[in-house]
PDB file of C-alpha atoms in Angstrom:
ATOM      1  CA  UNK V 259      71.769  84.522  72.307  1.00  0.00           C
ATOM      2  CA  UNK V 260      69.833  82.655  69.801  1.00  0.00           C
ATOM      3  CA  UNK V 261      68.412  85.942  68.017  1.00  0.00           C
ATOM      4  CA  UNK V 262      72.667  86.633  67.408  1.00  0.00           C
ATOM      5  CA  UNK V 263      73.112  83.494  66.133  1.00  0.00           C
ATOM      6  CA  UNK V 264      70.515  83.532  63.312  1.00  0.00           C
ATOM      7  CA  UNK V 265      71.742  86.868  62.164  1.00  0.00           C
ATOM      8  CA  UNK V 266      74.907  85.958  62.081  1.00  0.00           C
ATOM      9  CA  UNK V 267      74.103  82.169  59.790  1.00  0.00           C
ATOM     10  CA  UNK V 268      72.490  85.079  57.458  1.00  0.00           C
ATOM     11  CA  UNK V 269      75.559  86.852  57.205  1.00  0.00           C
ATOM     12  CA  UNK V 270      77.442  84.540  56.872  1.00  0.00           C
ATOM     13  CA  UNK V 271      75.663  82.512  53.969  1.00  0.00           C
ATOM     14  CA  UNK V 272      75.947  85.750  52.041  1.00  0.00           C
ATOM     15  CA  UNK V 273      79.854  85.163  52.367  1.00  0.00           C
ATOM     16  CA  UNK V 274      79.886  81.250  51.154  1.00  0.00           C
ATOM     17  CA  UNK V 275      81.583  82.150  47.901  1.00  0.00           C
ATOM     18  CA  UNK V 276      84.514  83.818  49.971  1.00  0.00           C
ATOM     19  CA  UNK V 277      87.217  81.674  52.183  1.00  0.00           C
ATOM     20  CA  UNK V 278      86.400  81.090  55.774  1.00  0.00           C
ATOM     21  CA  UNK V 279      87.954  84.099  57.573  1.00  0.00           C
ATOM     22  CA  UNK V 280      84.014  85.580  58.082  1.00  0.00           C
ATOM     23  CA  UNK V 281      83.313  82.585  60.181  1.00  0.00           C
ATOM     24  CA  UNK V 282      86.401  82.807  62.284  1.00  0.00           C
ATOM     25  CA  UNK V 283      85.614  86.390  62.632  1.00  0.00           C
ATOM     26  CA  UNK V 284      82.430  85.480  64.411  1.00  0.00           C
ATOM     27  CA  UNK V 285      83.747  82.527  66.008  1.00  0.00           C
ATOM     28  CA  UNK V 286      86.376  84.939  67.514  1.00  0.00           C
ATOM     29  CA  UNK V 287      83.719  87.964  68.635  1.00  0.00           C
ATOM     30  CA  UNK V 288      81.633  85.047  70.444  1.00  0.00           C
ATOM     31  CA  UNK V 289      85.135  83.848  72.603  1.00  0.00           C
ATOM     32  CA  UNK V 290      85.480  87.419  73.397  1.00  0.00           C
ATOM     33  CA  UNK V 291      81.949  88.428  74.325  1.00  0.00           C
ATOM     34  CA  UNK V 292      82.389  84.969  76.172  1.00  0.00           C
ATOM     35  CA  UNK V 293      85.241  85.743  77.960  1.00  0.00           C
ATOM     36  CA  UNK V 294      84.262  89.356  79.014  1.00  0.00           C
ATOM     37  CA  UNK V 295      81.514  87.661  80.711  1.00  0.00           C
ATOM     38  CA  UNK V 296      83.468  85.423  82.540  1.00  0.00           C
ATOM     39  CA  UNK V 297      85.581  88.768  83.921  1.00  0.00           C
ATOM     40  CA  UNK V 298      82.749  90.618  84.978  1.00  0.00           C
ATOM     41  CA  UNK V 299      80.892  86.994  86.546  1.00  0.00           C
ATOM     42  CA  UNK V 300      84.479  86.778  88.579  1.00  0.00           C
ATOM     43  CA  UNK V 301      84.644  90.596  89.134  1.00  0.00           C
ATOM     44  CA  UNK V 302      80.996  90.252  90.692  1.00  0.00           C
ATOM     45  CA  UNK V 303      82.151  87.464  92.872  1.00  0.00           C
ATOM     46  CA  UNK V 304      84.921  89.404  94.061  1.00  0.00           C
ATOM     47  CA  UNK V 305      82.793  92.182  95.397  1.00  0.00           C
ATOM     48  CA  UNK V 306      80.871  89.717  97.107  1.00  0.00           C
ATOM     49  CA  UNK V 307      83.289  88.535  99.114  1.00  0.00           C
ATOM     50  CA  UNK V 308      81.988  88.192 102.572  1.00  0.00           C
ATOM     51  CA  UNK V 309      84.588  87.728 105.415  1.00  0.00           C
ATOM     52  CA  UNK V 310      84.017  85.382 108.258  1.00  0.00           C
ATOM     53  CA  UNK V 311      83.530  87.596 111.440  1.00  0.00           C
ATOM     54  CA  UNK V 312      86.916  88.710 113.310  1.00  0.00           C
ATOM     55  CA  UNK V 313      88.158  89.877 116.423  1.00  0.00           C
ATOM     56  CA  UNK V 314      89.430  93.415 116.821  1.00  0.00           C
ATOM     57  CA  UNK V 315      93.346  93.331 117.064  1.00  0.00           C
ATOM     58  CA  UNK V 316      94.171  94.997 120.510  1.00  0.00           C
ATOM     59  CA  UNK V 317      96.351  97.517 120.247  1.00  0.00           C
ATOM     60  CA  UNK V 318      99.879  96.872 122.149  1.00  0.00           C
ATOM     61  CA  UNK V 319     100.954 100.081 124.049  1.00  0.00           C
ATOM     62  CA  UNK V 320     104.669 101.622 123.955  1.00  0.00           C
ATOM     63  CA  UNK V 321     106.684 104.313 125.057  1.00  0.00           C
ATOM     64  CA  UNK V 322     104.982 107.114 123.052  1.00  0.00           C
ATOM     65  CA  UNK V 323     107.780 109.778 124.531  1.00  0.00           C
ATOM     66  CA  UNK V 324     110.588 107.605 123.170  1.00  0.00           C
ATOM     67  CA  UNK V 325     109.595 109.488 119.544  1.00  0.00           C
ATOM     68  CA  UNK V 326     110.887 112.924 120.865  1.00  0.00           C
ATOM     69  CA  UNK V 327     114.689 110.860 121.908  1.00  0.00           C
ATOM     70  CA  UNK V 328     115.231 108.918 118.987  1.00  0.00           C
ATOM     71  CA  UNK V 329     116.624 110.590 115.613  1.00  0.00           C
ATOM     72  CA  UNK V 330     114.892 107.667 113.592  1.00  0.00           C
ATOM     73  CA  UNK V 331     112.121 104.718 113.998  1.00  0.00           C
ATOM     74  CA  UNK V 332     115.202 101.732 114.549  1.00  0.00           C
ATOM     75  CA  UNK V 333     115.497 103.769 118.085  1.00  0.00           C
ATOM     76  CA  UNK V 334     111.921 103.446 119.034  1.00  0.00           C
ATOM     77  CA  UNK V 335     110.741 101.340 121.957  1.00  0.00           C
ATOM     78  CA  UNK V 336     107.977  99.562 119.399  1.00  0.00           C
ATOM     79  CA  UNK V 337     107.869  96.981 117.078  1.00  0.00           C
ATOM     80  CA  UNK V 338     107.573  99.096 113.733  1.00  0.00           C
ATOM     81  CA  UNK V 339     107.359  97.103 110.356  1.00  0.00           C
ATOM     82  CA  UNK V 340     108.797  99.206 106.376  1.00  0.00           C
ATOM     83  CA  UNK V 341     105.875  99.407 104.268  1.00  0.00           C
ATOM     84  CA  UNK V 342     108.085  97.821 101.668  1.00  0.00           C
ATOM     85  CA  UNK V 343     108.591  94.106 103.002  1.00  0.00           C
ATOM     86  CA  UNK V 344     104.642  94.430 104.327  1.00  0.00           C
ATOM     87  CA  UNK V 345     103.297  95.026 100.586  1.00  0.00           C
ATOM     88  CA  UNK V 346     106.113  92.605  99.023  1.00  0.00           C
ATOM     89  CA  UNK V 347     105.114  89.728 101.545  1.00  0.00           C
ATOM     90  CA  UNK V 348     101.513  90.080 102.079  1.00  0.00           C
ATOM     91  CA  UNK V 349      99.502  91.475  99.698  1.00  0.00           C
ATOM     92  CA  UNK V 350      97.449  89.453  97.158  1.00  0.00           C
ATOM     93  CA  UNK V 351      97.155  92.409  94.774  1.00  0.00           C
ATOM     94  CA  UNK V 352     100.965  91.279  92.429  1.00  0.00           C
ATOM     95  CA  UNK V 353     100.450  94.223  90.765  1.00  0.00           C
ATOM     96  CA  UNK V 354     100.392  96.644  94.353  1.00  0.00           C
ATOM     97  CA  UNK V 355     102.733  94.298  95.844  1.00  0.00           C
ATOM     98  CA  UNK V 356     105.577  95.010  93.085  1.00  0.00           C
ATOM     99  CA  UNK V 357     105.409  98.868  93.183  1.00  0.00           C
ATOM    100  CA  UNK V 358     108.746 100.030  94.353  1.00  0.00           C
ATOM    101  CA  UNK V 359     107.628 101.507  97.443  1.00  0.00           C
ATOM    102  CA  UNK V 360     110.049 103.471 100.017  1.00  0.00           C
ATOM    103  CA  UNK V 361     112.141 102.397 102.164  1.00  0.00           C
ATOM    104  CA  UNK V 362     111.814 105.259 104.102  1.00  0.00           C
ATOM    105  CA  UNK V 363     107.993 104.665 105.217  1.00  0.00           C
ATOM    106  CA  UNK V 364     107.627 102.442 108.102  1.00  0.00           C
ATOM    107  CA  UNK V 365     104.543 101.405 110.401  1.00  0.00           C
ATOM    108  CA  UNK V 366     103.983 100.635 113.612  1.00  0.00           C
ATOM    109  CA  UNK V 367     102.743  97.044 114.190  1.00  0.00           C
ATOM    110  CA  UNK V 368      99.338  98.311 116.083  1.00  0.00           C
ATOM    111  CA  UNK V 369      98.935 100.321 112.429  1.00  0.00           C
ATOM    112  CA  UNK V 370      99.436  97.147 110.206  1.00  0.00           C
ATOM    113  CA  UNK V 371      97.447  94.936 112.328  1.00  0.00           C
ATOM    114  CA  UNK V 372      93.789  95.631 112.425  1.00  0.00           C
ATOM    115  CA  UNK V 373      92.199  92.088 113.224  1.00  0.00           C
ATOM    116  CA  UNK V 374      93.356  88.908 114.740  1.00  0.00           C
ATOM    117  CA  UNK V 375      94.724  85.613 112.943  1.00  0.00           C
ATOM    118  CA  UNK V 376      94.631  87.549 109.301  1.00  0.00           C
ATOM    119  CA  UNK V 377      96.370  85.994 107.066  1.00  0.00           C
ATOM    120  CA  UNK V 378      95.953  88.315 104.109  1.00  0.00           C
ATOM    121  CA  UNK V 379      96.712  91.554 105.208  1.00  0.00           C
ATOM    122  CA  UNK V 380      94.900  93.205 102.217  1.00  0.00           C
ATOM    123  CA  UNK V 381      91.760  92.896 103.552  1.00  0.00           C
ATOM    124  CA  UNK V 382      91.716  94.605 106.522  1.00  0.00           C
ATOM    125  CA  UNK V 383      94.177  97.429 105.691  1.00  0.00           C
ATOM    126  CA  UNK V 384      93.899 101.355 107.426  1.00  0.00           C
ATOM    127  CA  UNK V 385      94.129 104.727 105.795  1.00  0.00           C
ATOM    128  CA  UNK V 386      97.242 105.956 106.777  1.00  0.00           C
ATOM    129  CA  UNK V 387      95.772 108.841 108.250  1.00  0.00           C
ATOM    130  CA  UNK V 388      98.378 110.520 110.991  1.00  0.00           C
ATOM    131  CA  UNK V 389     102.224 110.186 110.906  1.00  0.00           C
ATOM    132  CA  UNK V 390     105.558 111.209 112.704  1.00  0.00           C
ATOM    133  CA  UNK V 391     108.446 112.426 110.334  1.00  0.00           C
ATOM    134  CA  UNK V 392     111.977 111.922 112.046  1.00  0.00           C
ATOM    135  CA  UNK V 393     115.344 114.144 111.751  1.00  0.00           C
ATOM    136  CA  UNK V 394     116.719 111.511 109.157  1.00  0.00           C
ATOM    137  CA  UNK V 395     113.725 111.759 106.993  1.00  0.00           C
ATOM    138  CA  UNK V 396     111.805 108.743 108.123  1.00  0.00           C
ATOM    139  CA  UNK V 397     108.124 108.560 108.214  1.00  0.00           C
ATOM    140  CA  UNK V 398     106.117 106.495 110.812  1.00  0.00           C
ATOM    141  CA  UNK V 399     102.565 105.658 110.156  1.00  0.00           C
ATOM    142  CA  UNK V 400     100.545 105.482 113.665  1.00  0.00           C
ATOM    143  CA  UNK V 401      96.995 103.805 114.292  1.00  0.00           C
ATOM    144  CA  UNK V 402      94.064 106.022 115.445  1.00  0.00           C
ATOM    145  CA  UNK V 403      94.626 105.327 119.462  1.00  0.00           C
ATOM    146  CA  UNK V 404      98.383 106.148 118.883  1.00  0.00           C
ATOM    147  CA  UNK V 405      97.483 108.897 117.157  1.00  0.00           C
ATOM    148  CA  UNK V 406      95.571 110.301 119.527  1.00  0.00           C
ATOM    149  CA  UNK V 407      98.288 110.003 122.283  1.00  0.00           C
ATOM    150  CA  UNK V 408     100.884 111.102 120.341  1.00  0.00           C
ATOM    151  CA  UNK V 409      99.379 114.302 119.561  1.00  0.00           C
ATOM    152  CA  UNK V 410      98.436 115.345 122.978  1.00  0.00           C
ATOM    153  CA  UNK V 411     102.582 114.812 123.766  1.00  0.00           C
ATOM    154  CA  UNK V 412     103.099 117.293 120.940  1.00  0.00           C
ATOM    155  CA  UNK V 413     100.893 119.601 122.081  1.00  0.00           C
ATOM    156  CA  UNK V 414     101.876 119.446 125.856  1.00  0.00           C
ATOM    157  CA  UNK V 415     105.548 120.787 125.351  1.00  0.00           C
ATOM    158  CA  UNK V 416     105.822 122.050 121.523  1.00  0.00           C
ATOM    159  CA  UNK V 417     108.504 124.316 121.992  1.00  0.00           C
ATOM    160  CA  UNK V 418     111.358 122.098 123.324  1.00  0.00           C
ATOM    161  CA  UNK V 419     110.168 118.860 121.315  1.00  0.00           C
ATOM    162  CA  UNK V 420     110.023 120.519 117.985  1.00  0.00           C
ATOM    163  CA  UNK V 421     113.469 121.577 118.141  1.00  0.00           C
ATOM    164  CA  UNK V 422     114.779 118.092 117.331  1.00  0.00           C
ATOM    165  CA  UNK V 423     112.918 118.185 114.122  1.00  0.00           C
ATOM    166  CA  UNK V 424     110.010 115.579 114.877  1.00  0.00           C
ATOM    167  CA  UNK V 425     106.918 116.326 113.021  1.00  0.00           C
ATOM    168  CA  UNK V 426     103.556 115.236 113.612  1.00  0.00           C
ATOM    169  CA  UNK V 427     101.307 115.019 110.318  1.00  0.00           C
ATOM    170  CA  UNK V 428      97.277 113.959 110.048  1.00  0.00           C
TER     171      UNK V 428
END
């Protein structure tokens, strides 16, 4: 403000005999206190983001027992996305996008889709929250509702199911 200024023209006249690396100085600590401004003004307007109002994605049903007959996630009877190409291909965030994430994680598309006509996926992500580990060491990521169905099939028949070396994790 102007209070700064005039103690800084006071400090400054003190160093008129010297060369004129004290007024770059402050010339340089006003850009910055500028610029950290500016960050936290577009931080601020990033919190405020305010989303238009969306539809609920409805969830597509499958063959739930098909998990209990297939040694990995290729054999299910769903339409399953890798986490990989999702975060590499959708998500705003460059810095999340380019983690190297494994190929071994894959979702089902009722988990990655949680509104209607979204274009940035970001915005509307889910907690992984419940999951099915296969034989070959895959990992499936299920939605709440498939969650919920899924674990009632584990807990019908444990004993012959767990045998093949499915898992069911929340």
């Amino acid at each position: 403000g102007g209070g700064n200024k005039s103690i800084m023209d006071k400090i400054s006249s003190q160093f008129k005999g010297f060369d004129d690396t004290s007024r770059f100085v402050w010339e340089g600590t006003d850009e910055e206190c500028e610029r950290e401004s500016e960050r936290e003004n577009e931080q601020e307007k990033e919190e405020e983001n305010e989303y238009e109002r969306m539809s609920a994605y409805c969830e597509v049903e499958w063959d739930y027992l098909s998990i209990f007959s297939s040694e990995s996630t290729s054999q299910l009877s769903c339409d399953i996305r890798d986490i990989s190409s999702i975060m590499h291909q959708h998500m705003s965030n460059k810095s999340v996008a380019q983690i190297d994430w494994s190929r071994k994680v894959f979702c089902t598309l009722n988990f990655m889709r949680t509104v209607q006509f979204s274009m940035e996926l970001d915005n509307f992500l889910r907690v992984p929250d419940s999951f099915i580990w296969f034989p070959n060491g895959e990992l499936l990521l299920l939605s709440e509702q498939e969650s919920n169905k899924v674990l009632l099939l584990f807990q019908n028949d444990q004993s012959s199911r767990f045998k093949v070396g499915h898992y069911f994790g929340h």
